[in-house]
Amino acid sequence: FHTLFMLQVENVKLLDRYTNRKAANGTLYLTATHLIYVDASAEVRKETWILHHHIATVEKLPLTTAGYPLLIHCKNFHVAHFVIGQERDCHEVYTSLLKLSQPVKPEELYAFSYNPKMSKENREIGWKLIDLKVDYQRMGIPNNYWEITDVNKDYEVCNTYPPEIVVPRAANKAVVVGSSRFRSRGRIPVLSYLYKGNNAAICRCSQPLSGFSARCLEDEQMLQAIREANPGSPFMYVVDTRPKLNAMANRAAGKGYENEDNYDNIRFKFIGIENIHVMRNSLQKLLEVCEMKSPSMSDFLTGLENSGWLRHIKAVMDAGVFLAKAVKDEKASVLVHCSDGWDRTAQVCSLASLLLDPFYRTFKGFMVLIEKEWIAMGHKFSHRCGHLDGDPKEVSPVFTQFVECVWQLMQQFPCTFEFNERFLLEIHDHVYSCQFGNFLGTCHKEREDLKICEKTHSLWPFLLQKKQELRNPLYRGFTAYKELQPNTLPFSFQFWCGMYNRFDKGMHPKQCVLDHLLSCMSQKMKLEDNASELENKLPFLDGPLPSEACSLSKVGRAASKTPMLNTPQDYEGEPPPVLSNGTSAGDIDVTSDVDQKYKENLSHHRDLHDLNDAIDVLEAKDGKPQHH
């Protein structure tokens, strides 16, 4: 371990922003991949690990009486405030972190050196876990109206699209190629999602190169083919997700938006989601609010409002809801674009798919959705996440906003997602960590050139291994809910403390209901296993269980003394150590193994009844009838 250290500094303080506790004192280590801080003042060895790729900024603050402060802001919203005794040490750590956190070449990213001791075969299987063709087949494609084509196999149509795309069968190669010349960066209209219930489709593209009067016959034929692929509707929507003023400014530069006079039977609509620069500034203001030392309620709420962050989240959600309603209720196909079709378009199309299709609310489905709408379709993760030393104006929290929209939906529909908040946070962390190859580069071609599948590992198998701790205990199953219709009135949106303040110890409630429920359900599964084991042993017993009457009376007393933890005072002090079978050391009775398990089952029966009641209450809150 010690041979990996590039730098080691003793007597470094780590300040805690929200508690008045004495600052931790310990040793700071720099390795090739991580900053590691070991707290020497803690009774139990305590380590803080910060991945270099997670570091957004490193700042030297003015000298204090305690020493030389170094403030580190991370892309996953961790803030670490160190104080280093010697100026020379502080400067060395500062310059090292600047270099380590801003690699210049893609090959310097963590994913290319990360080695989890996995065989080549298993790594390849990991990359094949998500197959987008299977998802299109699930939608019923290919069919009479849509086909999967390899027209882009050499990236001749569009170098930021994948080799295989889904287009209307009626659009021949001449139409596809002609349309690509009239669309910004060649990003032609392609299928994003087909709603099998009525053949309405969500398609995506970039803005047309229309200027004030230009038109293109092939592009008009492409939109006509999309509309006619849904024979049940006489029209289709074309949605521009930009504010109208922004789109008009693009017109002056020879780009712009579709003229309804030139396209048959389209209904054009603006939905004003701001650009990447506005979003970057909004997040910066939000984080300033989150980092206020001891804000008043007025300061916090005013700062939150002035950041505009939740207003932007609402705008993205409103756009997703509009698309879903157009497809489901109006049975109309929708074509969506922004400027280049890889930021706002990705947000809105993936959100609408999530609202329409319960498959995307499962572990596997959510991975497919991200692969399909974000990775394959060329969201520029490398630029937006600042993976490499580049233009800071290209960085923007586009994917963060999508993840937050999903979390906001989880607050309104707590029983409809197979995964929990931690799953979203894990994905968000790894979009920035560069530990896995999925989010490197800007498009399919770039990842191909980097040989991502040969040289790095996929995130998805890693997450599926942790499925048990990432699952939502309230999930009602795939068929319980079909389409979601969220409320997007302002009062429906919450500040996501779990994302933006999750590393601040003093900011958290002491209990998380879902975590507790998850542990209860895990305990329930153990008890059910115990019960099955007991039932298998019953035929081999001769006569009654040993000291049966005595055991029952003892169990009754034990159950009354140990209720389920559900009040803050129940968490005070150290609980007795929990044994592997789920009982605590304080409850042990010297009886036979079978008798002991029999008593455990009985003593937990009341807890399970309480648990089931709790689930029923939460389901009723979510709009589902109670059941017993």
XYZ file of C-alpha atoms in Angstrom:
628
model
C 0.000 0.000 0.000
C 2.711 2.492 1.029
C 4.684 1.972 -2.184
C 1.786 3.576 -4.073
C 2.114 6.939 -2.313
C 3.290 9.798 -4.486
C 3.079 12.266 -1.589
C 2.522 12.029 2.166
C 1.875 14.984 4.509
C 1.551 14.640 8.310
C -0.489 16.801 10.730
C -3.174 17.854 8.262
C -6.478 19.116 9.676
C -9.854 18.338 8.088
C -12.569 20.859 9.008
C -16.260 19.972 9.338
C -18.541 22.751 8.064
C -21.681 21.909 9.969
C -20.626 20.711 13.397
C -18.653 22.535 16.059
C -16.500 19.515 16.740
C -12.747 19.909 16.923
C -11.117 19.536 13.488
C -9.804 16.083 12.659
C -6.025 15.719 12.611
C -4.314 13.147 10.425
C -2.185 12.258 7.419
C -2.929 13.140 3.802
C -1.701 10.767 1.078
C -1.739 11.202 -2.689
C -1.732 8.058 -4.849
C -1.929 7.797 -8.640
C -5.740 7.707 -8.453
C -6.915 8.980 -5.039
C -6.408 11.516 -2.305
C -6.631 9.559 0.975
C -6.959 11.234 4.366
C -6.458 9.086 7.466
C -7.842 10.626 10.659
C -5.307 9.911 13.428
C -7.466 11.553 16.106
C -10.365 9.105 15.652
C -10.673 6.167 18.049
C -11.367 3.851 15.104
C -9.283 4.210 11.931
C -11.242 6.562 9.699
C -10.366 7.195 6.061
C -11.673 9.719 3.536
C -11.043 8.775 -0.101
C -11.417 11.296 -2.917
C -10.919 10.157 -6.500
C -8.774 12.618 -8.468
C -11.281 12.581 -11.351
C -14.028 13.701 -8.957
C -12.158 16.924 -8.151
C -13.672 19.953 -9.889
C -11.612 22.753 -8.292
C -8.684 23.106 -5.877
C -8.339 26.456 -4.151
C -5.643 27.885 -1.856
C -7.247 30.140 0.762
C -5.522 32.937 2.755
C -3.251 31.872 5.614
C -4.942 31.346 9.007
C -3.536 30.878 12.508
C -4.036 27.104 12.072
C -2.042 26.923 8.826
C -2.516 26.953 5.050
C -6.091 26.086 3.971
C -6.823 24.055 0.842
C -10.434 23.876 -0.341
C -11.463 21.043 -2.670
C -14.808 21.012 -4.501
C -15.830 17.731 -6.113
C -18.129 16.992 -9.050
C -20.219 14.727 -6.818
C -20.701 17.715 -4.457
C -18.230 16.593 -1.799
C -16.393 19.571 -0.288
C -13.184 18.968 1.687
C -11.514 21.770 3.647
C -7.961 20.846 4.683
C -5.509 22.947 6.676
C -1.831 22.096 6.091
C 0.935 23.210 8.482
C 3.704 24.086 6.024
C 3.339 26.335 2.960
C 5.714 24.126 0.948
C 3.560 21.029 1.630
C 0.367 22.929 0.814
C 1.764 24.140 -2.511
C 3.003 20.653 -3.412
C -0.401 19.099 -2.706
C -2.102 21.921 -4.633
C 0.017 21.606 -7.790
C -0.128 17.782 -7.696
C -3.932 17.780 -7.438
C -4.292 20.294 -10.283
C -2.271 17.980 -12.525
C -3.879 14.716 -11.349
C -7.469 15.995 -11.555
C -7.108 17.370 -15.104
C -5.609 14.699 -17.368
C -4.865 15.799 -20.930
C -5.172 12.490 -22.826
C -8.070 9.998 -22.617
C -5.563 7.177 -21.973
C -4.670 8.839 -18.639
C -8.209 8.301 -17.327
C -8.722 5.861 -14.445
C -10.729 3.364 -16.541
C -7.626 2.427 -18.554
C -5.660 1.405 -15.446
C -8.557 0.104 -13.298
C -8.100 -3.663 -12.924
C -10.689 -5.512 -10.819
C -8.991 -8.899 -11.502
C -11.665 -9.982 -13.955
C -11.101 -12.419 -16.822
C -11.180 -11.140 -20.396
C -14.258 -13.306 -21.066
C -16.186 -11.825 -18.115
C -15.250 -8.306 -19.153
C -16.590 -8.967 -22.648
C -19.790 -10.483 -21.220
C -20.177 -7.322 -19.113
C -20.116 -5.156 -22.216
C -22.709 -7.375 -23.933
C -25.119 -7.111 -20.999
C -26.983 -4.215 -22.629
C -28.114 -4.892 -26.193
C -30.118 -2.028 -27.696
C -31.429 -4.226 -30.515
C -33.256 -6.283 -27.882
C -34.958 -3.120 -26.621
C -36.105 -2.185 -30.131
C -37.396 -5.744 -30.554
C -39.289 -5.318 -27.278
C -41.011 -2.299 -28.874
C -41.900 -4.464 -31.888
C -39.210 -3.164 -34.249
C -38.586 -4.017 -37.052
C -42.205 -3.853 -38.257
C -44.165 -2.577 -41.269
C -43.309 1.038 -40.517
C -39.869 1.053 -38.844
C -36.555 -0.631 -39.541
C -33.110 -0.904 -37.965
C -30.670 0.197 -40.654
C -26.864 0.180 -40.886
C -26.905 3.161 -43.264
C -24.506 4.892 -40.819
C -22.101 1.938 -40.513
C -19.095 3.981 -41.661
C -20.358 7.143 -39.914
C -20.964 8.704 -43.333
C -24.435 10.042 -42.479
C -23.552 11.305 -38.983
C -20.291 10.840 -37.094
C -21.929 11.330 -33.664
C -24.686 8.702 -34.183
C -24.151 4.935 -33.690
C -23.652 2.697 -36.765
C -27.208 1.321 -36.509
C -30.197 3.662 -36.252
C -33.980 3.225 -36.460
C -35.739 5.146 -39.236
C -39.092 4.890 -41.056
C -39.165 2.091 -43.650
C -40.523 4.617 -46.159
C -37.347 6.740 -45.882
C -34.864 5.393 -48.435
C -31.139 6.080 -48.372
C -31.475 9.200 -50.570
C -33.986 10.677 -48.114
C -31.740 9.811 -45.126
C -28.621 11.313 -46.724
C -30.491 14.388 -48.019
C -32.035 15.038 -44.593
C -28.601 14.724 -42.929
C -27.286 17.593 -45.064
C -30.102 19.823 -43.808
C -29.662 19.001 -40.124
C -27.009 20.459 -37.818
C -24.032 18.037 -37.605
C -25.951 15.556 -39.775
C -28.124 14.458 -36.845
C -31.191 13.318 -38.792
C -34.563 12.392 -37.235
C -34.273 8.859 -35.754
C -36.568 6.827 -33.508
C -36.131 7.111 -29.775
C -39.209 5.245 -28.470
C -42.238 3.537 -30.038
C -45.387 3.322 -27.916
C -46.770 -0.083 -28.865
C -50.265 0.778 -27.648
C -50.995 3.085 -30.596
C -47.886 3.247 -32.852
C -47.111 6.829 -31.786
C -43.357 7.463 -31.811
C -40.897 9.781 -30.107
C -38.114 10.750 -32.537
C -35.114 13.007 -32.047
C -32.761 15.089 -34.209
C -30.866 18.400 -34.301
C -32.095 21.783 -35.571
C -32.630 22.275 -39.312
C -30.248 24.496 -41.300
C -33.242 26.535 -42.404
C -32.136 30.103 -41.734
C -35.031 32.394 -42.654
C -36.210 30.647 -45.816
C -34.167 27.572 -46.795
C -35.957 24.270 -47.214
C -35.055 20.677 -48.083
C -37.313 18.223 -49.904
C -35.661 15.132 -48.383
C -36.061 16.510 -44.847
C -39.731 17.222 -45.526
C -40.094 13.645 -46.853
C -38.384 12.288 -43.712
C -40.891 14.035 -41.433
C -43.756 12.893 -43.632
C -42.499 9.286 -43.341
C -42.442 9.610 -39.527
C -45.984 10.982 -39.488
C -47.286 8.272 -41.848
C -45.655 5.538 -39.712
C -48.441 6.359 -37.241
C -51.595 5.938 -39.378
C -53.859 6.583 -36.384
C -52.982 10.283 -36.236
C -53.508 12.964 -38.913
C -50.669 15.149 -37.565
C -47.379 15.061 -35.638
C -45.767 17.458 -33.189
C -42.372 19.036 -33.766
C -41.021 20.240 -30.421
C -38.116 22.662 -30.104
C -36.928 22.468 -26.483
C -35.153 25.856 -26.644
C -36.615 29.219 -25.629
C -38.002 30.911 -28.748
C -35.523 33.803 -28.564
C -32.571 31.388 -28.633
C -34.005 29.535 -31.656
C -34.581 32.834 -33.488
C -30.972 33.856 -32.826
C -29.867 30.567 -34.413
C -31.979 31.426 -37.466
C -29.827 34.469 -38.057
C -26.816 32.096 -38.136
C -28.396 29.953 -40.879
C -29.884 27.387 -38.502
C -33.181 27.685 -36.613
C -36.430 25.717 -36.611
C -39.031 24.162 -38.905
C -41.440 26.372 -40.864
C -44.945 24.879 -40.537
C -45.748 26.048 -44.083
C -43.054 23.757 -45.525
C -43.972 20.547 -43.681
C -47.324 18.785 -44.114
C -49.503 18.302 -41.042
C -47.038 19.278 -38.337
C -47.840 21.221 -35.175
C -44.791 23.169 -34.042
C -44.221 23.973 -30.361
C -41.485 25.678 -28.306
C -40.728 24.394 -24.800
C -38.268 26.775 -23.159
C -35.417 24.865 -21.515
C -32.365 27.098 -21.084
C -28.944 26.367 -22.617
C -25.902 24.689 -21.035
C -24.372 28.003 -19.880
C -27.480 29.075 -17.944
C -27.631 25.606 -16.322
C -23.962 25.698 -15.313
C -24.406 29.098 -13.642
C -27.618 27.946 -11.961
C -25.883 24.942 -10.388
C -23.029 27.142 -9.198
C -25.532 29.405 -7.404
C -27.285 26.376 -5.897
C -23.995 25.035 -4.523
C -23.193 28.432 -2.990
C -26.495 28.150 -1.114
C -25.649 24.590 -0.013
C -22.290 25.760 1.327
C -23.585 28.656 3.444
C -22.165 28.169 6.940
C -25.299 28.802 9.005
C -28.010 30.282 6.777
C -31.298 31.613 8.069
C -34.431 30.094 6.569
C -34.893 33.284 4.571
C -31.300 33.189 3.251
C -31.654 29.553 2.194
C -35.033 29.908 0.465
C -34.052 33.168 -1.244
C -30.792 31.631 -2.445
C -32.595 28.529 -3.706
C -35.088 30.697 -5.616
C -32.371 32.979 -7.036
C -30.398 29.981 -8.315
C -33.343 29.070 -10.556
C -32.359 25.404 -10.225
C -35.766 23.944 -9.390
C -37.333 26.144 -12.059
C -35.043 24.477 -14.627
C -35.840 21.008 -13.245
C -39.540 21.832 -13.644
C -38.988 22.967 -17.261
C -37.329 19.639 -18.151
C -40.089 17.710 -16.369
C -42.830 19.731 -18.120
C -41.277 18.908 -21.488
C -41.157 15.178 -20.679
C -44.788 15.275 -19.526
C -45.857 17.057 -22.721
C -44.222 14.363 -24.868
C -45.759 11.514 -22.864
C -49.245 13.053 -23.027
C -48.974 13.720 -26.767
C -48.057 10.078 -27.376
C -50.453 8.447 -24.909
C -53.494 10.744 -24.921
C -53.362 12.427 -28.341
C -51.907 9.321 -30.059
C -49.564 11.659 -31.976
C -45.921 11.096 -32.879
C -43.421 13.727 -31.711
C -40.100 14.891 -33.168
C -37.851 16.602 -30.603
C -34.748 18.730 -31.035
C -32.724 21.479 -29.389
C -29.634 22.884 -31.152
C -27.473 19.818 -31.727
C -29.840 17.255 -30.226
C -27.509 15.806 -27.597
C -28.365 17.751 -24.396
C -31.957 18.914 -23.830
C -33.186 16.391 -26.405
C -31.593 13.515 -24.431
C -33.152 14.781 -21.178
C -36.655 15.103 -22.598
C -36.769 11.889 -24.675
C -35.436 9.702 -21.856
C -37.802 11.285 -19.318
C -40.832 10.753 -21.588
C -39.823 7.115 -22.135
C -39.557 6.659 -18.366
C -43.078 8.076 -17.887
C -44.569 5.858 -20.604
C -42.815 2.533 -20.035
C -42.421 0.670 -16.695
C -39.520 -1.362 -18.128
C -37.284 1.723 -17.895
C -38.078 1.922 -14.167
C -36.331 -1.412 -13.522
C -32.586 -1.873 -12.947
C -31.947 -3.324 -16.406
C -34.387 -0.957 -18.143
C -32.801 2.165 -16.659
C -29.381 0.985 -17.836
C -30.818 0.403 -21.326
C -32.372 3.888 -21.295
C -29.053 5.560 -20.440
C -27.189 3.495 -23.044
C -29.788 4.265 -25.723
C -30.628 7.942 -25.186
C -27.375 9.255 -23.733
C -24.399 7.068 -24.613
C -25.311 5.701 -28.065
C -26.910 8.936 -29.273
C -23.836 11.014 -28.524
C -24.313 13.049 -25.349
C -20.862 14.601 -24.936
C -20.059 13.162 -21.494
C -16.357 13.945 -21.779
C -17.036 17.669 -22.404
C -20.087 18.124 -20.167
C -18.405 16.389 -17.216
C -14.973 17.927 -17.765
C -13.189 14.549 -17.870
C -10.172 16.080 -19.595
C -8.470 19.459 -19.393
C -10.546 21.453 -21.903
C -12.937 24.344 -22.412
C -14.724 25.041 -19.075
C -17.642 26.580 -21.015
C -18.448 23.116 -22.386
C -19.061 21.763 -18.855
C -22.721 21.634 -17.817
C -24.868 19.521 -15.437
C -27.166 18.157 -18.155
C -27.043 14.533 -16.960
C -27.271 15.652 -13.307
C -30.585 17.353 -14.143
C -31.932 14.172 -15.724
C -30.948 12.143 -12.646
C -32.653 14.705 -10.429
C -35.841 14.555 -12.533
C -35.889 10.787 -11.959
C -35.457 11.362 -8.207
C -38.309 13.906 -8.217
C -40.508 11.238 -9.869
C -39.469 8.749 -7.177
C -40.762 11.170 -4.534
C -44.179 11.305 -6.217
C -44.333 7.596 -7.095
C -42.380 5.741 -4.391
C -43.668 2.278 -5.403
C -42.972 2.435 -9.148
C -39.159 2.187 -9.345
C -37.250 -1.036 -8.740
C -34.190 0.929 -7.592
C -33.626 3.435 -4.790
C -31.929 6.823 -4.468
C -28.548 5.197 -3.829
C -28.650 3.619 -7.305
C -29.057 7.080 -8.882
C -26.189 8.443 -6.777
C -23.922 5.508 -7.745
C -24.549 6.144 -11.444
C -24.034 9.892 -11.009
C -20.747 9.272 -9.159
C -19.452 6.991 -11.900
C -20.374 9.346 -14.737
C -17.657 11.558 -13.225
C -15.306 8.925 -11.759
C -14.006 7.654 -15.144
C -13.505 4.300 -13.390
C -15.587 2.513 -16.030
C -15.563 3.006 -19.785
C -19.293 3.625 -20.391
C -19.217 7.419 -20.101
C -15.837 8.190 -21.654
C -15.578 10.149 -24.891
C -18.333 12.056 -26.670
C -19.885 9.524 -29.071
C -19.895 5.933 -30.315
C -17.136 6.521 -32.894
C -14.821 8.077 -30.313
C -15.351 5.173 -27.888
C -14.647 2.770 -30.765
C -11.388 4.601 -31.563
C -10.395 4.439 -27.873
C -11.135 0.649 -27.862
C -13.253 1.131 -24.736
C -14.707 -2.397 -24.783
C -11.253 -3.982 -25.078
C -9.391 -1.804 -22.583
C -11.939 -0.883 -19.876
C -14.773 -2.412 -17.852
C -18.511 -1.717 -17.965
C -20.308 -0.159 -14.994
C -23.529 -2.186 -15.328
C -22.347 -5.624 -14.064
C -20.700 -3.856 -11.112
C -24.031 -2.220 -10.167
C -26.022 -5.426 -10.634
C -23.704 -7.159 -8.132
C -24.860 -4.570 -5.566
C -28.520 -4.928 -6.536
C -29.635 -5.997 -3.048
C -28.557 -2.732 -1.419
C -29.721 -0.586 -4.362
C -33.271 -1.933 -4.613
C -36.407 -0.102 -3.533
C -38.273 -2.049 -0.816
C -41.566 -0.387 -1.818
C -41.428 -1.509 -5.460
C -44.753 -3.051 -6.486
C -43.490 -4.870 -9.569
C -43.431 -4.344 -13.307
C -47.180 -4.565 -13.936
C -48.491 -2.510 -10.988
C -48.133 0.853 -12.760
C -48.061 1.601 -16.479
C -47.839 5.278 -17.439
C -46.963 7.903 -14.819
C -48.651 11.305 -14.788
C -46.647 13.461 -12.384
C -47.846 16.716 -10.914
C -45.545 19.518 -12.104
C -46.992 22.373 -10.060
C -44.235 24.195 -8.145
C -45.103 22.654 -4.758
C -44.359 19.177 -6.204
C -40.604 19.818 -6.447
C -38.236 19.295 -3.530
C -34.656 20.283 -2.813
C -32.545 17.109 -3.108
C -30.504 17.168 0.076
C -29.362 13.574 -0.574
C -27.489 14.719 -3.706
C -26.201 18.190 -2.926
C -25.535 17.820 0.824
C -25.001 14.093 1.197
C -21.395 14.407 2.400
C -22.293 16.858 5.165
C -22.684 14.889 8.383
C -24.659 17.550 10.204
C -27.264 17.842 7.436
C -28.818 14.382 7.577
C -31.850 13.070 9.425
C -30.775 10.259 11.701
C -33.194 7.738 10.204
C -33.970 6.814 6.621
C -37.330 5.082 6.365
C -36.516 3.178 3.180
C -33.137 1.980 4.474
C -34.811 0.715 7.626
C -37.553 -0.960 5.588
C -34.933 -2.590 3.372
C -33.196 -4.082 6.424
C -36.572 -5.237 7.780
C -37.370 -6.980 4.516
C -33.942 -8.599 4.516
C -34.671 -9.805 8.052
C -38.066 -11.063 6.883
C -36.387 -13.137 4.152
C -34.051 -14.675 6.740
C -37.014 -15.519 8.953
C -38.835 -17.123 6.055
C -35.744 -19.245 5.362
C -35.671 -20.217 9.033
C -39.353 -21.147 8.894
C -38.774 -23.368 5.849
C -35.864 -25.036 7.619
C -38.030 -25.695 10.662
C -40.825 -27.146 8.563
C -38.342 -29.545 6.985
C -37.137 -30.648 10.429
C -40.626 -31.145 11.959
C -41.223 -34.668 10.538
C -38.038 -35.876 12.309
C -39.144 -34.702 15.774
C -40.651 -37.234 18.201
C -43.221 -35.495 20.365
C -43.475 -31.825 21.386
C -40.665 -29.289 21.152
C -38.350 -29.185 24.204
C -39.608 -26.964 27.052
C -42.345 -25.692 24.702
C -44.598 -24.069 27.316
C -41.683 -22.400 29.047
C -40.321 -21.103 25.725
C -43.611 -19.539 24.716
C -43.909 -17.526 27.913
C -40.299 -16.350 27.625
C -40.812 -15.332 23.983
C -43.898 -13.331 24.898
C -41.873 -11.378 27.451
C -38.936 -10.895 25.066
C -41.194 -9.609 22.289
C -42.747 -7.031 24.608
C -39.290 -5.832 25.677
C -37.800 -5.489 22.190
C -40.144 -3.556 19.881
C -39.149 -2.672 16.327
C -36.877 0.383 16.171
C -39.091 3.267 15.134
C -38.391 6.248 17.372
C -35.229 8.371 17.690
C -34.600 7.235 21.270
C -34.510 3.615 20.085
C -31.299 4.480 18.250
C -29.482 5.895 21.267
C -26.542 3.895 22.583
C -24.951 0.856 21.003
C -27.376 -1.964 20.150
C -26.396 -5.478 21.260
C -24.344 -7.278 18.608
C -26.497 -8.959 15.984
C -25.810 -12.629 15.345
C -25.882 -14.236 11.918
C -29.401 -15.578 12.461
C -30.823 -12.113 13.140
C -31.135 -12.256 16.944
C -29.142 -10.062 19.296
C -26.719 -11.382 21.885
C -28.896 -10.142 24.728
C -31.753 -12.399 23.681
C -29.841 -15.714 23.662
C -31.412 -18.609 25.567
C -29.611 -21.901 26.112
C -31.986 -24.276 24.335
C -31.802 -26.561 21.343
C -31.147 -25.063 17.879
C -34.657 -25.915 16.646
C -36.299 -24.511 19.766
C -34.216 -21.339 19.497
C -35.261 -20.717 15.876
C -38.879 -21.442 16.776
C -38.728 -18.731 19.439
C -37.043 -16.259 17.061
C -39.822 -16.654 14.522
C -42.455 -16.112 17.170
C -40.761 -13.054 18.683
C -40.468 -11.383 15.263
C -44.026 -12.143 14.219
C -45.298 -8.871 15.644
C -42.517 -6.919 13.892
C -43.475 -8.432 10.553
C -47.112 -7.511 11.151
C -46.008 -3.906 11.810
C -43.863 -4.009 8.664
C -46.742 -5.165 6.484
C -48.962 -2.437 7.956
C -46.267 0.145 7.111
C -46.057 -1.078 3.522
C -49.854 -0.898 3.190
C -49.891 2.684 4.455
C -47.186 3.729 1.969
C -48.961 1.976 -0.892
C -52.224 3.696 0.014
C -50.365 7.028 -0.032
C -49.140 6.154 -3.519
C -52.711 5.736 -4.754
C -53.002 1.945 -4.538
C -55.687 0.123 -2.528
C -54.612 -1.467 0.719
C -54.532 -5.212 0.946
C -54.166 -7.702 3.769
